[in-house]
Coordinates of C-alpha atoms (C1' of nucleotides) in Angstrom, one line a residue:
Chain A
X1 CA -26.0 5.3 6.9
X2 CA -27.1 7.3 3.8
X3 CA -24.7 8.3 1.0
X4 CA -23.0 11.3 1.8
X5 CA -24.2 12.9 -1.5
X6 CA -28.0 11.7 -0.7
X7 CA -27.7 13.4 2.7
X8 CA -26.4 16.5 0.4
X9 CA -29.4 16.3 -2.2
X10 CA -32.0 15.7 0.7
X11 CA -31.2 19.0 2.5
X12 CA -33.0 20.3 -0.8
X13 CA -35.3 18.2 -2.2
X14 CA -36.5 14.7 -1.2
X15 CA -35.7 11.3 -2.7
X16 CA -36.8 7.6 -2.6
X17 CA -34.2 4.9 -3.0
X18 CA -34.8 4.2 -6.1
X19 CA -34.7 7.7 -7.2
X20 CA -31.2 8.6 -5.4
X21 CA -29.8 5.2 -7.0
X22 CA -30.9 6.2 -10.5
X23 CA -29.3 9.7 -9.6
X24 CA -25.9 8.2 -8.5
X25 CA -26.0 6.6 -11.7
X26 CA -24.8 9.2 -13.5
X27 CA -21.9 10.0 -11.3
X28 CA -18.6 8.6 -11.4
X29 CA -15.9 8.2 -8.5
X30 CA -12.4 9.4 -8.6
X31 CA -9.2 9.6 -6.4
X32 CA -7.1 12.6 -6.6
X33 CA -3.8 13.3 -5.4
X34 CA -2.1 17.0 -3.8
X35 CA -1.6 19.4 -7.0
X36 CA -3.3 17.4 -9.3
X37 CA -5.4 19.4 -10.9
X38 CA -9.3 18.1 -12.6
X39 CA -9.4 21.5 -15.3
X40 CA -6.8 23.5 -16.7
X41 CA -6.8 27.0 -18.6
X42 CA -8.2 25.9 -22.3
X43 CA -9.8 22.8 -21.3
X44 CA -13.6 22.9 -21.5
X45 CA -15.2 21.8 -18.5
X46 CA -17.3 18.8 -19.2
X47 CA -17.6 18.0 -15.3
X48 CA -19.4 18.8 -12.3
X49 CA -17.3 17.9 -8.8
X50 CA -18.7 17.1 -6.0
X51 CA -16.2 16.5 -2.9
X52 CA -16.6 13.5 -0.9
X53 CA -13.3 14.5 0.9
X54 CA -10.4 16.6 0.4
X55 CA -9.6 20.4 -0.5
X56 CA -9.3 21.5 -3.7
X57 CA -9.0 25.4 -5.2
X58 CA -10.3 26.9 -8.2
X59 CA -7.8 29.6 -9.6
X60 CA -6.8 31.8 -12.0
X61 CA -3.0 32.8 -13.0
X62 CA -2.9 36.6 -14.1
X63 CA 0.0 38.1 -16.5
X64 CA 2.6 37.9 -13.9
X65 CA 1.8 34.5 -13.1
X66 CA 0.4 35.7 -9.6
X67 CA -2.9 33.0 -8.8
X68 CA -5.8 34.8 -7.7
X69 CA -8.2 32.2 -5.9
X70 CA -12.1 32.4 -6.8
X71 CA -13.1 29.6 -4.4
X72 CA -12.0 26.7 -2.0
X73 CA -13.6 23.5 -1.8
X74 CA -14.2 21.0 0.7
X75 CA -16.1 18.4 2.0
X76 CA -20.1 18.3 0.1
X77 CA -19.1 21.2 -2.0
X78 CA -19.9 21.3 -5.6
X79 CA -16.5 22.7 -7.8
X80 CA -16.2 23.4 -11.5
X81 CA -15.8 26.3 -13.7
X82 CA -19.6 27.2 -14.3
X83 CA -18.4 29.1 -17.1
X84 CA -16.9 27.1 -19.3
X85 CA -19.6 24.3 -17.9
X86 CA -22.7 25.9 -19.1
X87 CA -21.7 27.6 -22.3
X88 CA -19.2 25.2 -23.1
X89 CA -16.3 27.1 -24.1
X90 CA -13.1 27.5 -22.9
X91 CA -12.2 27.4 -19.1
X92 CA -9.4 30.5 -17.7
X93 CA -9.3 28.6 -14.7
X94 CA -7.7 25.8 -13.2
X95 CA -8.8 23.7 -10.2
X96 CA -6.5 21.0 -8.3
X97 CA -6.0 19.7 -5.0
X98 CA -4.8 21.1 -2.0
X99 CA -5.2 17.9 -0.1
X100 CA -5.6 14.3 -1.4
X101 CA -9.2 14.1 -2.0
X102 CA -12.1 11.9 -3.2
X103 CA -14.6 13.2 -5.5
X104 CA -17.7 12.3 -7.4
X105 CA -18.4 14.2 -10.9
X106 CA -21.3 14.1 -13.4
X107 CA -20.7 14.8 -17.0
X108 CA -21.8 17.4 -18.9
X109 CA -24.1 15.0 -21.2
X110 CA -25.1 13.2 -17.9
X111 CA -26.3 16.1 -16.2
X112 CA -28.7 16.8 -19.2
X113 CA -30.3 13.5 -19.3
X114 CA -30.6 13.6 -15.1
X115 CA -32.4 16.6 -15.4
X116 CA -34.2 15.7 -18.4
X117 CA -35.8 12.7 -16.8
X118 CA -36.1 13.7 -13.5
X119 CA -37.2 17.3 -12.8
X120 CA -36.8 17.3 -9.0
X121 CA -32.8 17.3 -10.1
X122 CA -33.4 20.4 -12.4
X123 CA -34.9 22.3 -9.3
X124 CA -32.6 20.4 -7.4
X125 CA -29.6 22.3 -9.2
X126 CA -31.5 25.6 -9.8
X127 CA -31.7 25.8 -6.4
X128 CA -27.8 25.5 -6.2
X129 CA -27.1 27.8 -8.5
X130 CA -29.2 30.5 -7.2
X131 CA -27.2 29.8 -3.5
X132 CA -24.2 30.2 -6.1
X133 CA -24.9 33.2 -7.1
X134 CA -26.0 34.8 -3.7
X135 CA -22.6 34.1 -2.5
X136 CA -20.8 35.1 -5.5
X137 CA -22.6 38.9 -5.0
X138 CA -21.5 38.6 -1.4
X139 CA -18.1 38.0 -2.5
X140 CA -18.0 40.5 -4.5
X141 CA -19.5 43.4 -2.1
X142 CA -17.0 42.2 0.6
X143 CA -14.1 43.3 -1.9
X144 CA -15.9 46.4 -2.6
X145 CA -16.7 47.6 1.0
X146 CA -14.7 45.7 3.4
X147 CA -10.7 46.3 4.2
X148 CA -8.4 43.5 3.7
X149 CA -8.3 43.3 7.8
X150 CA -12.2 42.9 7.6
X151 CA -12.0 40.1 4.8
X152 CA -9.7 38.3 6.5
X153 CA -11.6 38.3 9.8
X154 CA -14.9 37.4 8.1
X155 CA -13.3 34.2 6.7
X156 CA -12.0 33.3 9.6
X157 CA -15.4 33.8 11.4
X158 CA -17.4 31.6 8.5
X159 CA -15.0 29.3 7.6
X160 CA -12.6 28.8 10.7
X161 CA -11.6 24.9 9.8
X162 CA -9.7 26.7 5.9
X163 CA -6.9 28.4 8.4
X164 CA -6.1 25.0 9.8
X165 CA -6.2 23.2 6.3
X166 CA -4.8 25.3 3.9
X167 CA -1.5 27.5 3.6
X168 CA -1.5 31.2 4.8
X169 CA -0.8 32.2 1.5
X170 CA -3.5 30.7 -0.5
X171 CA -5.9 32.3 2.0
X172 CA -4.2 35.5 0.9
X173 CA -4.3 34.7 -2.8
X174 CA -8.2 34.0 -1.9
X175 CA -8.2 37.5 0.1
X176 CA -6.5 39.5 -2.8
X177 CA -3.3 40.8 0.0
X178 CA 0.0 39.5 -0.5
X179 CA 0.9 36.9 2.4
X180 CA 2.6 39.0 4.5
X181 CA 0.1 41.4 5.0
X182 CA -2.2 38.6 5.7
X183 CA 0.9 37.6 8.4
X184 CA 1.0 40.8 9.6
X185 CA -3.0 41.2 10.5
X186 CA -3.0 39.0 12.7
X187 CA -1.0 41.6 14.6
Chain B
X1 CA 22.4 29.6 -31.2
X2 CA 20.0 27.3 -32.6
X3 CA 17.1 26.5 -31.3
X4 CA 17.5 22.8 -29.4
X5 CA 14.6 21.4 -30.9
X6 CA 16.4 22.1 -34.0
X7 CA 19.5 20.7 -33.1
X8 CA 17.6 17.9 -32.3
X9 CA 15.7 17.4 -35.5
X10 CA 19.2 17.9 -37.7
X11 CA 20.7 14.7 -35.8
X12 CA 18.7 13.4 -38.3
X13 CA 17.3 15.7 -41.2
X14 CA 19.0 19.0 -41.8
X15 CA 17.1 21.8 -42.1
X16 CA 16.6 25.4 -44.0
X17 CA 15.5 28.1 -41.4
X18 CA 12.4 29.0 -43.3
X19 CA 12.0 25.1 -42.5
X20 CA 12.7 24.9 -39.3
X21 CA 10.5 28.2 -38.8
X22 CA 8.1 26.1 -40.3
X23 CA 8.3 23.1 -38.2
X24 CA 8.2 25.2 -34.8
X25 CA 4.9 26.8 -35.9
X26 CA 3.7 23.5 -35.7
X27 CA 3.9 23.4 -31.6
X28 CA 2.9 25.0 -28.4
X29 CA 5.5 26.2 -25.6
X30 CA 4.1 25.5 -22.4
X31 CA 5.6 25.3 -18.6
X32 CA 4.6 22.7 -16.0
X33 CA 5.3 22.2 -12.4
X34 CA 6.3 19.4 -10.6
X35 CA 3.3 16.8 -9.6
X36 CA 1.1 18.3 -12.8
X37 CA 0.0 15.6 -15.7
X38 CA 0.3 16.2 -19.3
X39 CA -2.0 13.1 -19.8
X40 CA -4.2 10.7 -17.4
X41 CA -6.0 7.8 -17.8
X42 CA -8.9 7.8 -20.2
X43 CA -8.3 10.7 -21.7
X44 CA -6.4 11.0 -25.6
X45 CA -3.7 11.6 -25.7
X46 CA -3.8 14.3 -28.6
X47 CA -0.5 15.9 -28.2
X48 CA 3.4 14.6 -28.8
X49 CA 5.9 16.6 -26.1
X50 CA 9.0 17.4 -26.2
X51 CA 10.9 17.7 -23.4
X52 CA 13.1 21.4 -23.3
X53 CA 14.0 21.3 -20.0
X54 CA 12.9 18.9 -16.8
X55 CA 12.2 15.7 -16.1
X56 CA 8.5 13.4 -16.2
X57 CA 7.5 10.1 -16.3
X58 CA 4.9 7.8 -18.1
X59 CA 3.7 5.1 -15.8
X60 CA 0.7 2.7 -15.2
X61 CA -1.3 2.2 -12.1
X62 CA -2.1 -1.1 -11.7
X63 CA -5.4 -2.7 -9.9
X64 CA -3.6 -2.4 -6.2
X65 CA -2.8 1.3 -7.2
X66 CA 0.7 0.0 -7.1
X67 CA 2.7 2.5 -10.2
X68 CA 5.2 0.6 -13.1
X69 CA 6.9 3.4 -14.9
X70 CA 7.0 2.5 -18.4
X71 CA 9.6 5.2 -19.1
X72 CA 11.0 8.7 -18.2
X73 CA 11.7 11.6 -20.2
X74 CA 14.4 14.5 -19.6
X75 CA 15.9 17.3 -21.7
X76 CA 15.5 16.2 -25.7
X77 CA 13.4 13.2 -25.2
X78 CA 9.9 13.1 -26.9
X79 CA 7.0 11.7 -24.7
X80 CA 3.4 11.0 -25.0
X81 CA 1.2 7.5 -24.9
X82 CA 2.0 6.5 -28.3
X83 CA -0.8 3.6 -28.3
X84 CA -3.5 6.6 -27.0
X85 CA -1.5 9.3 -30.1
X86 CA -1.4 7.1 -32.8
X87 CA -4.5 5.2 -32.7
X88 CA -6.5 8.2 -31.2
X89 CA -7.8 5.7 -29.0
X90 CA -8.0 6.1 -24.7
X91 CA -4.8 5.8 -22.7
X92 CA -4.2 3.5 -20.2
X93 CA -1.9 5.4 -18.8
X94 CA -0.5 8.6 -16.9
X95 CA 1.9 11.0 -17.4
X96 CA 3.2 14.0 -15.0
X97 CA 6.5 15.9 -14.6
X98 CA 9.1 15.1 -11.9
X99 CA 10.8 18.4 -11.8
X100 CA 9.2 21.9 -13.4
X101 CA 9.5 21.2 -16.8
X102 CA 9.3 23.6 -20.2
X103 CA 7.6 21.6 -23.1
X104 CA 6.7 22.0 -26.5
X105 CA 3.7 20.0 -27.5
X106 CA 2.5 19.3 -31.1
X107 CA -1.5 18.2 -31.9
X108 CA -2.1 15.4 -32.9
X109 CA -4.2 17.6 -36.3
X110 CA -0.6 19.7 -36.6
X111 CA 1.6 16.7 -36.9
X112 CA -0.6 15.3 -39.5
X113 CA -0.8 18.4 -41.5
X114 CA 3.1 19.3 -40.6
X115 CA 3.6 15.5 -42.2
X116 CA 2.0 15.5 -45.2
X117 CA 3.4 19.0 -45.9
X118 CA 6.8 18.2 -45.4
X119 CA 8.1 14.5 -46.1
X120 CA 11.0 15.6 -44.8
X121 CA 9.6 15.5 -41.3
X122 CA 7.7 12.2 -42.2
X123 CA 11.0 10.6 -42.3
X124 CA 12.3 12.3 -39.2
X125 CA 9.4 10.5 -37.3
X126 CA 9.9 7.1 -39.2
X127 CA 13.3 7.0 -38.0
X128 CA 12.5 8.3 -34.6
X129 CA 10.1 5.7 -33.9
X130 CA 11.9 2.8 -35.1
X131 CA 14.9 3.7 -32.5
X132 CA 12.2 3.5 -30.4
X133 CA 11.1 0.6 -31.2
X134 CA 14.5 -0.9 -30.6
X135 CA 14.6 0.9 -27.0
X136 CA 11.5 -0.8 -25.9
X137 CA 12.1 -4.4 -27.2
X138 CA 15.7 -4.0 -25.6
X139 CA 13.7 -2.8 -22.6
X140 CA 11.4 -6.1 -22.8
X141 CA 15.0 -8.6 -23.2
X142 CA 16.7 -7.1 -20.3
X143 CA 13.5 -7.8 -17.7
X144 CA 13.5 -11.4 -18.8
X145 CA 17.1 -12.1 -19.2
X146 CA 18.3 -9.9 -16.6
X147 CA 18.1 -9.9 -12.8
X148 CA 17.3 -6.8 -11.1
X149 CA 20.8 -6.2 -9.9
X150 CA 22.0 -6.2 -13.2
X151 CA 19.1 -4.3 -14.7
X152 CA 19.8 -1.8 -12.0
X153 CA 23.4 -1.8 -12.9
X154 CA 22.6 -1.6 -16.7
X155 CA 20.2 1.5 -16.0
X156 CA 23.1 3.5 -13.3
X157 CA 25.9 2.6 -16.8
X158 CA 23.3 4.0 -19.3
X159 CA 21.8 7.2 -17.2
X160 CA 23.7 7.8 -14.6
X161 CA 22.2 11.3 -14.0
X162 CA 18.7 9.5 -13.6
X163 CA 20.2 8.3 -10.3
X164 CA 21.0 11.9 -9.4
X165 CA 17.6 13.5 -10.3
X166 CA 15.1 11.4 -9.7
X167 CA 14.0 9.4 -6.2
X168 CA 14.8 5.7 -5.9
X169 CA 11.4 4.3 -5.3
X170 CA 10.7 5.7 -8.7
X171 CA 13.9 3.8 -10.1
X172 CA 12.4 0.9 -8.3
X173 CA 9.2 1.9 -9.9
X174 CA 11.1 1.4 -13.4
X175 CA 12.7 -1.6 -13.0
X176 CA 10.0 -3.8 -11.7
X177 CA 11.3 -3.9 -8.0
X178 CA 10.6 -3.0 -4.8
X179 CA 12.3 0.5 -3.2
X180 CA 13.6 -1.8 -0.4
X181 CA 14.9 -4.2 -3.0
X182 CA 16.6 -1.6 -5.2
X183 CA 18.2 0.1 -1.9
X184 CA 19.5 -3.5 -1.1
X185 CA 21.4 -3.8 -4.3
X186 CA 23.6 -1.1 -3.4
X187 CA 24.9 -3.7 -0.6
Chain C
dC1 C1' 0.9 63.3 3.1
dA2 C1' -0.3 59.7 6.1
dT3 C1' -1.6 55.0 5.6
dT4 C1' -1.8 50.8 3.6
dT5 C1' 0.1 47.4 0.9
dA6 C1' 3.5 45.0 -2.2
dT7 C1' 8.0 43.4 -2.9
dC8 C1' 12.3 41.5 -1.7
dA9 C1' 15.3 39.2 1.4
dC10 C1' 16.2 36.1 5.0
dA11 C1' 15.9 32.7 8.6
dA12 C1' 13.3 29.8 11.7
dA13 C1' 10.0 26.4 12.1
dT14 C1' 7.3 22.9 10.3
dT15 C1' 5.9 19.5 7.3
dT16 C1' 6.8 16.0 3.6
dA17 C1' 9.5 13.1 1.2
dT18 C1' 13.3 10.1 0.8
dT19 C1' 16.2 6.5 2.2
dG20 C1' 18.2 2.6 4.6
dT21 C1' 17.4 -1.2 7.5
dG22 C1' 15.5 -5.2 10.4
dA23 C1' 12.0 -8.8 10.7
dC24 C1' 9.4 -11.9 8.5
dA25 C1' 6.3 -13.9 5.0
dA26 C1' 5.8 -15.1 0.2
dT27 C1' 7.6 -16.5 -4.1
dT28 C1' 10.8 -18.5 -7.2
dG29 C1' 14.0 -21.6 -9.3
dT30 C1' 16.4 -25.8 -8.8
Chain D
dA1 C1' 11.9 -29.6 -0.2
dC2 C1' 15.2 -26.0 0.2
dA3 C1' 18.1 -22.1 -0.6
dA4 C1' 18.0 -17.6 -2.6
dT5 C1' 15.5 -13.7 -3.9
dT6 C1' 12.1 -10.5 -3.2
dG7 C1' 7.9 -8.2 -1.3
dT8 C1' 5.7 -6.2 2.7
dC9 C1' 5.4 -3.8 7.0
dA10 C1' 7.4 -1.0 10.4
dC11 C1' 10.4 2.3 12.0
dA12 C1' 13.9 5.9 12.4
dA13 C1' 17.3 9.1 10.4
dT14 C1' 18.1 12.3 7.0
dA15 C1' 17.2 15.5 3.5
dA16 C1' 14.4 18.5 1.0
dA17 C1' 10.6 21.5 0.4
dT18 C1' 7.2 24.4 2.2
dT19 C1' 5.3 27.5 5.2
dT20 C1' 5.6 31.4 8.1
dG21 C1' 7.0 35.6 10.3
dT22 C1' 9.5 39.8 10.1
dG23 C1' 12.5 43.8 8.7
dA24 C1' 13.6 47.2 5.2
dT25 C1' 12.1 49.8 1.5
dA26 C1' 9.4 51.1 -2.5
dA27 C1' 4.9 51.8 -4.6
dA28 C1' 0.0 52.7 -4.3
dT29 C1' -3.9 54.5 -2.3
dG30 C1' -7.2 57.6 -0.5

DNA sequence: CATTTATCACAAATTTATTGTGACAATTGT
DNA sequence: ACAATTGTCACAATAAATTTGTGATAAATG
């Protein structure tokens, strides 16, 4: 069967063998284990993620220490800090584990010279990013308009499989409630 | 009181404050919790720690992901990949933190510059790494002269507390034996 | 001012990690 | 070749850490 990243790419734009090979190329694979983390505040993020398997959460700690999450990641999701990725400088956030996971990441300097040489990857990632985006405005209107109660139950409605994976209260660090208001919605 | 980093330092050199004020603005405080790495493979290693409080490990994985822990660190211990530090070169090896752990760190750049401003500190480090030095090649005599019982017995005289704070199968990890092995020797 | 939420405290439940031990194969030194 | 030591696998008991729900109360929100 085709490469789980191939089958990713496809979905978007097509590829020969020769061309996904060359593409794979530039990746590299890597095992990482619970609460390791792959970027901390400071670093500069000089790698794209893409999850073969595993969880992992991109977060940022406020004055009190209090970790606010901007996004989980699992299986065929792409994870970085696009920040400090495209201009970059350096990251806020952190990103590790939440489960043991397996992940493929692209350089900085790689993903130039991909795209460079092979424009379908450029549109490729374009693509992505717009996606990003789409969501990240979605994300943002659902704090805006919707309750905590109405967040919570939208999650659960798109993404029913991060209850069962991840800890109550890193679904309410992702929310923006304290846990136990989370616990206490389901009431 | 003083501060314990410059107790520590005037075990060997003493200081003036305006010194010792000098010194510390030479290094970063930073907190780490349990699991998280100061240093990983392939990365260099371009900071020195110093342990204030907690417990870590430096340790290679070898090609059957099987970990040998070259050596731990706890409260007033120094620890980075020296080989990475001092030849700026890529480690081979990983550290992380055992317990939440409070660290100062100095760059690589700062303990240069801190150096060369202040021969007194030069001398510090001289004399630091040649204890060291002496550490690791008694290290290197006692795994070929001595069995593990008695390298475990050696290890329990010399840091008893180790045996308190830290799991066996990391023990095992550091003396070159099996966790079934090293529960055995207790028998 | 009513409602919602955060915070603190606590205990129960659940999950992970640690530890010792038996059985047996592999390795080592003599 | 043989005895002793150790590694590996499997399993169960224990211990430790994490997760979760809930009450009480204060703070904030609209």
């Amino acid at each position: 069967m085709p490469h789980p990243l191939r089958q990713h790419i496809e979905k978007i734009i097509s590829l020969t063998d020769e061309e996904f090979d060359f593409v794979l190329s530039h990746f590299e694979q890597i095992k990482k284990r619970k609460h390791q983390h792959i970027l901390q505040k400071d670093e500069i993020a000089n790698k794209e993620y893409w999850i073969i398997s595993g969880c992992l959460k991109s977060s940022f700690f406020d004055n009190d220490g209090k970790e606010h999450i901007l996004q989980f990641g699992m299986e065929n999701w792409w994870i970085t800090d696009y920040d400090s990725f495209i201009n970059q400088s350096k990251s806020k956030i952190y990103i590790d584990c939440i489960e043991d996971s397996e992940l493929l990441y692209i350089t900085y300097e790689n993903r130039e010279k991909l795209t460079s040489k092979m424009h379908k990857m450029e549109r490729f990632w374009a693509k992505k990013s717009k996606y990003g985006r789409i969501a990240l405005q979605n994300r943002i209107l659902s704090l805006l308009k919707n309750s905590s109660k109405e967040r919570y139950e939208l999650l659960l409605e798109q993404y029913p499989k991060l209850f069962q994976r991840v800890p109550k209260k890193l679904i309410a660090a992702y929310l923006g409630v304290s846990r136990e208001t989370l616990s206490r919605l389901n009431s």
